Amino acid sequence: MESTAVLRRFNRTYTQRIGALDESFLGLGMPLASARLLFEIGGAQPVTVQDLRARLGLDSGYLSRLLRGLESRRLVELSPDPADRRRRVAALTESGARLLTDLDDRSDALATRLLEPLSERQRARLAEALATADLLVRAATLEFEVVDPASPNARLAMGHYFAELDRRFEGGFDPGPLTEADLATMRPPGGTFVLARSDGEVVACGGVQSLGEGVGEVKRMWVHDGWRGAGLGARMLRRLEDDAAALGHTVVRLDTNATLTDAIALYERSGYASVARYNDNPYAQRWFEKPLSAPAASTRRPRG
């Protein structure tokens, strides 16, 4: 495919020009992988090794070797996590913080040199193209994960969902208490709850609950504002439909507020048809339904 060739050519061009192939990245005396790890550890708060592994997608053994290398140079310190002593947190030493400042300065200088020959119009074109490429590459490589709706990340995602509705609805939105009975509806055998993650960050969520024999309902579907335009809403909706079918549902329903015109457009594009009110949700003003195809045996998801 032409798009594959273009992506591969860009990878070769960019990795060469930023020094990713050099044994000493930006003359810092370490390869790119170690420099990137230093950057990730250098946030305002200590980060757990588990979070680093999820954020960077690194094998645990390889990550351990990188961390040992940074420790041996007295750039990073590892210590037990006060919140859970089974985990370790990584933090920069004073030497590590100074090296990170140097890394940032050298990275800025390299970016400036790369952009310098371009006109202002070309720089704007490049910035726009790279922002789009960054979003789409992250969208192509994000991961979907079934989680318990009571888990901390699930509750965090639903909190973002409720906060968005509160911002967008005239008069605000009051979700009421999130009870165990509410959460139980989004667990097997009739329900599920799905998170989408990119670089360890939760960027979308959605659930399915049962409304009766063969009828599922999509609930609490949310997409991070920074991911608008990446097609993530459509992908999450398809994932929830697939999971609903795998749970034995033959029809899926959902409701929404008329204010959410972008969501309504997505449902209509995805084959949902308007139906009469089927619930007593005081915030709902539109109701939709879609028949589901039974999943193929090779793609059927486990119920557990």
Short mmCIF file of C-alpha atoms in Angstrom, two decimals:
data_model
loop_
_atom_site.label_atom_id
_atom_site.label_comp_id
_atom_site.label_asym_id
_atom_site.label_seq_id
_atom_site.Cartn_x
_atom_site.Cartn_y
_atom_site.Cartn_z
CA MET A 1 0.00 0.00 0.00
CA GLU A 2 1.19 3.55 -0.75
CA SER A 3 0.43 4.70 2.81
CA THR A 4 2.68 1.93 4.18
CA ALA A 5 5.56 3.00 1.95
CA VAL A 6 5.11 6.66 2.93
CA LEU A 7 5.12 5.81 6.64
CA ARG A 8 8.24 3.65 6.31
CA ARG A 9 10.05 6.37 4.34
CA PHE A 10 9.15 8.97 6.96
CA ASN A 11 10.40 6.67 9.74
CA ARG A 12 13.76 6.27 8.00
CA THR A 13 14.08 9.99 7.30
CA TYR A 14 13.09 11.16 10.77
CA THR A 15 15.04 8.65 12.86
CA GLN A 16 18.21 9.52 10.94
CA ARG A 17 17.77 13.28 11.26
CA ILE A 18 17.00 13.36 14.98
CA GLY A 19 19.94 11.13 15.84
CA ALA A 20 17.91 8.09 16.92
CA LEU A 21 20.48 5.83 15.24
CA ASP A 22 23.42 7.31 17.16
CA GLU A 23 24.93 5.41 20.09
CA SER A 24 25.12 8.73 21.96
CA PHE A 25 21.82 10.56 21.45
CA LEU A 26 22.41 14.32 21.08
CA GLY A 27 25.93 13.79 22.44
CA LEU A 28 24.61 12.91 25.89
CA GLY A 29 26.55 9.66 26.21
CA MET A 30 23.45 7.45 26.16
CA PRO A 31 21.17 5.95 23.48
CA LEU A 32 17.75 7.37 22.65
CA ALA A 33 15.92 4.76 24.77
CA SER A 34 17.73 5.85 27.95
CA ALA A 35 17.23 9.53 27.15
CA ARG A 36 13.52 9.00 26.59
CA LEU A 37 13.23 7.11 29.87
CA LEU A 38 14.98 9.99 31.65
CA PHE A 39 12.44 12.38 30.11
CA GLU A 40 9.47 10.25 31.25
CA ILE A 41 10.79 10.06 34.82
CA GLY A 42 11.39 13.80 34.95
CA GLY A 43 7.82 14.89 35.63
CA ALA A 44 6.68 16.83 38.68
CA GLN A 45 5.65 13.62 40.50
CA PRO A 46 7.55 10.35 40.98
CA VAL A 47 6.35 7.69 38.54
CA THR A 48 5.99 3.97 39.20
CA VAL A 49 7.92 1.44 37.17
CA GLN A 50 4.57 -0.10 36.28
CA ASP A 51 3.39 3.22 34.82
CA LEU A 52 6.63 3.59 32.85
CA ARG A 53 6.17 0.14 31.35
CA ALA A 54 2.58 0.94 30.34
CA ARG A 55 3.44 4.41 29.03
CA LEU A 56 6.38 3.31 26.91
CA GLY A 57 5.24 -0.20 26.00
CA LEU A 58 8.59 -1.68 27.03
CA ASP A 59 9.34 -5.27 28.00
CA SER A 60 9.83 -5.48 31.76
CA GLY A 61 13.30 -7.00 31.42
CA TYR A 62 14.48 -4.33 28.99
CA LEU A 63 13.03 -1.57 31.15
CA SER A 64 14.83 -2.98 34.18
CA ARG A 65 18.15 -2.93 32.30
CA LEU A 66 17.59 0.68 31.24
CA LEU A 67 16.75 1.70 34.79
CA ARG A 68 19.82 -0.07 36.17
CA GLY A 69 21.94 1.84 33.67
CA LEU A 70 20.49 5.17 34.81
CA GLU A 71 20.90 4.14 38.47
CA SER A 72 24.54 3.20 37.91
CA ARG A 73 25.17 6.73 36.58
CA ARG A 74 23.37 8.17 39.64
CA LEU A 75 20.76 9.82 37.43
CA VAL A 76 17.74 7.97 38.83
CA GLU A 77 16.74 6.63 42.24
CA LEU A 78 14.29 3.77 42.79
CA SER A 79 12.36 3.37 46.04
CA PRO A 80 9.24 1.58 47.33
CA ASP A 81 5.95 3.27 46.54
CA PRO A 82 4.54 4.67 49.83
CA ALA A 83 1.02 3.82 48.59
CA ASP A 84 1.91 0.21 47.77
CA ARG A 85 5.33 -1.07 48.83
CA ARG A 86 5.10 -3.93 46.31
CA ARG A 87 5.67 -1.33 43.60
CA ARG A 88 8.72 0.85 42.94
CA VAL A 89 8.79 4.53 42.02
CA ALA A 90 11.48 6.24 40.00
CA ALA A 91 12.68 9.81 40.54
CA LEU A 92 15.53 11.87 39.13
CA THR A 93 18.53 12.71 41.26
CA GLU A 94 20.00 16.21 41.14
CA SER A 95 22.41 15.00 38.45
CA GLY A 96 19.50 13.48 36.54
CA ALA A 97 17.55 16.73 36.70
CA ARG A 98 20.54 18.67 35.35
CA LEU A 99 20.98 16.18 32.53
CA LEU A 100 17.27 16.42 31.69
CA THR A 101 17.60 20.19 31.40
CA ASP A 102 20.53 19.66 29.04
CA LEU A 103 18.47 17.12 27.07
CA ASP A 104 15.61 19.60 26.69
CA ASP A 105 17.98 22.38 25.57
CA ARG A 106 19.68 20.15 22.99
CA SER A 107 16.35 18.82 21.72
CA ASP A 108 15.05 22.38 21.27
CA ALA A 109 18.25 23.36 19.45
CA LEU A 110 17.94 20.36 17.10
CA ALA A 111 14.31 21.18 16.35
CA THR A 112 15.27 24.79 15.63
CA ARG A 113 18.01 23.69 13.22
CA LEU A 114 15.60 21.37 11.40
CA LEU A 115 13.00 24.13 11.01
CA GLU A 116 15.37 27.00 10.22
CA PRO A 117 15.60 26.47 6.42
CA LEU A 118 11.79 26.45 6.08
CA SER A 119 9.56 29.46 5.50
CA GLU A 120 6.89 30.41 8.04
CA ARG A 121 4.26 28.87 5.77
CA GLN A 122 6.23 25.64 5.48
CA ARG A 123 6.71 25.51 9.26
CA ALA A 124 2.97 25.91 9.77
CA ARG A 125 2.29 23.15 7.24
CA LEU A 126 4.80 20.86 8.95
CA ALA A 127 3.39 21.56 12.42
CA GLU A 128 -0.15 20.80 11.25
CA ALA A 129 0.92 17.65 9.42
CA LEU A 130 2.93 16.34 12.38
CA ALA A 131 0.08 17.05 14.82
CA THR A 132 -2.28 15.07 12.60
CA ALA A 133 0.25 12.27 12.15
CA ASP A 134 0.89 12.09 15.89
CA LEU A 135 -2.82 11.79 16.66
CA LEU A 136 -3.47 9.16 13.99
CA VAL A 137 -0.44 7.03 14.89
CA ARG A 138 -1.51 7.07 18.53
CA ALA A 139 -5.07 6.20 17.44
CA ALA A 140 -3.78 3.27 15.39
CA THR A 141 -1.80 1.87 18.32
CA LEU A 142 -4.14 2.41 21.28
CA GLU A 143 -5.37 -0.59 23.27
CA PHE A 144 -8.86 -1.60 24.37
CA GLU A 145 -9.19 -3.31 27.74
CA VAL A 146 -12.18 -4.84 29.54
CA VAL A 147 -12.11 -3.78 33.19
CA ASP A 148 -14.35 -3.96 36.21
CA PRO A 149 -16.52 -0.81 36.27
CA ALA A 150 -15.63 -0.34 39.94
CA SER A 151 -11.89 -0.15 39.22
CA PRO A 152 -10.13 3.20 39.82
CA ASN A 153 -9.48 3.86 36.12
CA ALA A 154 -13.08 3.04 35.20
CA ARG A 155 -14.37 5.42 37.87
CA LEU A 156 -11.94 8.10 36.68
CA ALA A 157 -13.16 7.75 33.09
CA MET A 158 -16.80 7.88 34.14
CA GLY A 159 -15.97 10.97 36.17
CA HIS A 160 -14.71 12.64 32.99
CA TYR A 161 -17.90 11.55 31.22
CA PHE A 162 -20.13 13.06 33.92
CA ALA A 163 -18.07 16.27 33.98
CA GLU A 164 -18.45 16.68 30.20
CA LEU A 165 -22.22 16.26 30.41
CA ASP A 166 -22.31 18.80 33.22
CA ARG A 167 -20.46 21.31 31.02
CA ARG A 168 -22.57 20.73 27.93
CA PHE A 169 -26.09 20.36 29.30
CA GLU A 170 -28.07 23.52 29.90
CA GLY A 171 -28.65 23.49 33.63
CA GLY A 172 -25.84 20.99 34.24
CA PHE A 173 -25.94 17.27 34.93
CA ASP A 174 -26.37 15.40 38.21
CA PRO A 175 -25.44 11.70 37.88
CA GLY A 176 -26.53 10.91 41.42
CA PRO A 177 -24.67 8.32 43.51
CA LEU A 178 -22.73 5.66 41.63
CA THR A 179 -23.97 2.58 43.47
CA GLU A 180 -22.73 -0.98 43.41
CA ALA A 181 -26.05 -1.98 41.82
CA ASP A 182 -25.38 0.47 38.96
CA LEU A 183 -21.88 -0.89 38.43
CA ALA A 184 -23.04 -4.50 38.54
CA THR A 185 -25.14 -3.98 35.41
CA MET A 186 -21.92 -3.46 33.41
CA ARG A 187 -20.44 -6.83 34.35
CA PRO A 188 -20.92 -10.26 32.76
CA PRO A 189 -23.05 -12.16 32.02
CA GLY A 190 -25.09 -9.32 30.52
CA GLY A 191 -22.72 -6.39 30.54
CA THR A 192 -19.15 -5.16 30.14
CA PHE A 193 -17.04 -2.04 30.58
CA VAL A 194 -14.22 -1.09 28.20
CA LEU A 195 -11.37 1.42 28.45
CA ALA A 196 -9.18 2.69 25.61
CA ARG A 197 -5.60 3.52 26.59
CA SER A 198 -2.81 5.33 24.77
CA ASP A 199 0.66 5.45 26.32
CA GLY A 200 -0.88 4.30 29.59
CA GLU A 201 -3.47 7.12 29.67
CA VAL A 202 -7.21 6.39 29.60
CA VAL A 203 -8.61 8.28 26.60
CA ALA A 204 -12.07 6.72 26.12
CA CYS A 205 -14.56 4.46 27.83
CA GLY A 206 -17.94 2.85 27.38
CA GLY A 207 -20.16 0.17 28.84
CA VAL A 208 -22.91 -2.25 27.92
CA GLN A 209 -25.74 -3.35 30.17
CA SER A 210 -28.64 -5.71 29.62
CA LEU A 211 -32.18 -4.37 29.17
CA GLY A 212 -33.71 -7.83 28.87
CA GLU A 213 -33.46 -10.98 26.80
CA GLY A 214 -31.30 -10.24 23.77
CA VAL A 215 -31.29 -6.44 24.26
CA GLY A 216 -28.17 -4.55 25.32
CA GLU A 217 -27.69 -0.85 25.97
CA VAL A 218 -24.60 1.28 25.38
CA LYS A 219 -23.90 3.42 28.44
CA ARG A 220 -21.42 6.10 29.52
CA MET A 221 -19.45 6.34 26.29
CA TRP A 222 -16.83 9.08 26.55
CA VAL A 223 -13.87 10.23 24.40
CA HIS A 224 -11.15 12.60 25.59
CA ASP A 225 -11.41 16.06 23.99
CA GLY A 226 -7.86 15.78 22.65
CA TRP A 227 -8.90 12.75 20.58
CA ARG A 228 -11.72 14.41 18.66
CA GLY A 229 -11.32 13.81 14.95
CA ALA A 230 -9.33 10.58 15.32
CA GLY A 231 -12.34 8.30 14.82
CA LEU A 232 -12.05 6.95 18.36
CA GLY A 233 -15.75 7.42 19.11
CA ALA A 234 -16.70 5.24 16.14
CA ARG A 235 -14.13 2.61 17.12
CA MET A 236 -15.33 2.50 20.72
CA LEU A 237 -18.93 2.18 19.56
CA ARG A 238 -18.03 -0.72 17.24
CA ARG A 239 -16.10 -2.39 20.05
CA LEU A 240 -19.10 -2.12 22.38
CA GLU A 241 -21.40 -3.50 19.68
CA ASP A 242 -19.05 -6.46 19.17
CA ASP A 243 -18.94 -7.11 22.90
CA ALA A 244 -22.74 -6.83 23.17
CA ALA A 245 -23.12 -9.41 20.39
CA ALA A 246 -20.56 -11.69 22.08
CA LEU A 247 -22.64 -11.45 25.27
CA GLY A 248 -25.65 -12.77 23.36
CA HIS A 249 -27.48 -9.52 22.61
CA THR A 250 -29.12 -9.27 19.19
CA VAL A 251 -30.18 -5.63 19.51
CA VAL A 252 -28.40 -2.67 21.06
CA ARG A 253 -30.03 0.55 22.22
CA LEU A 254 -28.82 3.88 23.55
CA ASP A 255 -30.20 7.24 24.57
CA THR A 256 -28.77 10.75 24.38
CA ASN A 257 -29.53 14.41 24.87
CA ALA A 258 -30.40 16.60 21.87
CA THR A 259 -27.52 18.92 22.84
CA LEU A 260 -25.00 16.22 21.86
CA THR A 261 -25.32 16.72 18.12
CA ASP A 262 -21.90 15.19 17.37
CA ALA A 263 -22.90 11.99 19.19
CA ILE A 264 -26.24 11.87 17.36
CA ALA A 265 -24.46 12.23 14.01
CA LEU A 266 -22.13 9.35 14.97
CA TYR A 267 -25.06 7.09 15.87
CA GLU A 268 -26.87 7.84 12.64
CA ARG A 269 -23.71 7.20 10.57
CA SER A 270 -23.27 3.92 12.43
CA GLY A 271 -26.69 2.59 11.45
CA TYR A 272 -28.80 3.48 14.47
CA ALA A 273 -32.45 4.32 13.90
CA SER A 274 -34.61 6.57 16.09
CA VAL A 275 -37.11 4.75 18.29
CA ALA A 276 -39.69 5.74 20.87
CA ARG A 277 -38.68 6.42 24.47
CA TYR A 278 -37.79 3.16 26.21
CA ASN A 279 -36.61 4.43 29.62
CA ASP A 280 -37.23 7.14 32.23
CA ASN A 281 -33.85 8.89 31.98
CA PRO A 282 -34.73 12.56 32.68
CA TYR A 283 -31.80 13.82 30.56
CA ALA A 284 -32.58 11.69 27.50
CA GLN A 285 -34.34 13.33 24.54
CA ARG A 286 -33.41 10.94 21.72
CA TRP A 287 -33.50 7.14 21.68
CA PHE A 288 -31.85 4.83 19.15
CA GLU A 289 -31.69 1.15 18.27
CA LYS A 290 -29.58 -1.08 16.02
CA PRO A 291 -29.78 -4.81 15.21
CA LEU A 292 -26.55 -6.74 15.76
CA SER A 293 -24.99 -9.53 13.76
CA ALA A 294 -23.82 -12.59 15.67
CA PRO A 295 -19.99 -12.55 15.98
CA ALA A 296 -18.00 -15.18 14.14
CA ALA A 297 -16.74 -18.01 16.35
CA SER A 298 -13.11 -16.97 15.74
CA THR A 299 -13.74 -13.41 16.95
CA ARG A 300 -16.18 -14.15 19.79
CA ARG A 301 -14.92 -12.54 22.99
CA PRO A 302 -14.87 -14.48 26.28
CA ARG A 303 -17.65 -13.71 28.69
CA GLY A 304 -15.40 -13.63 31.72
#
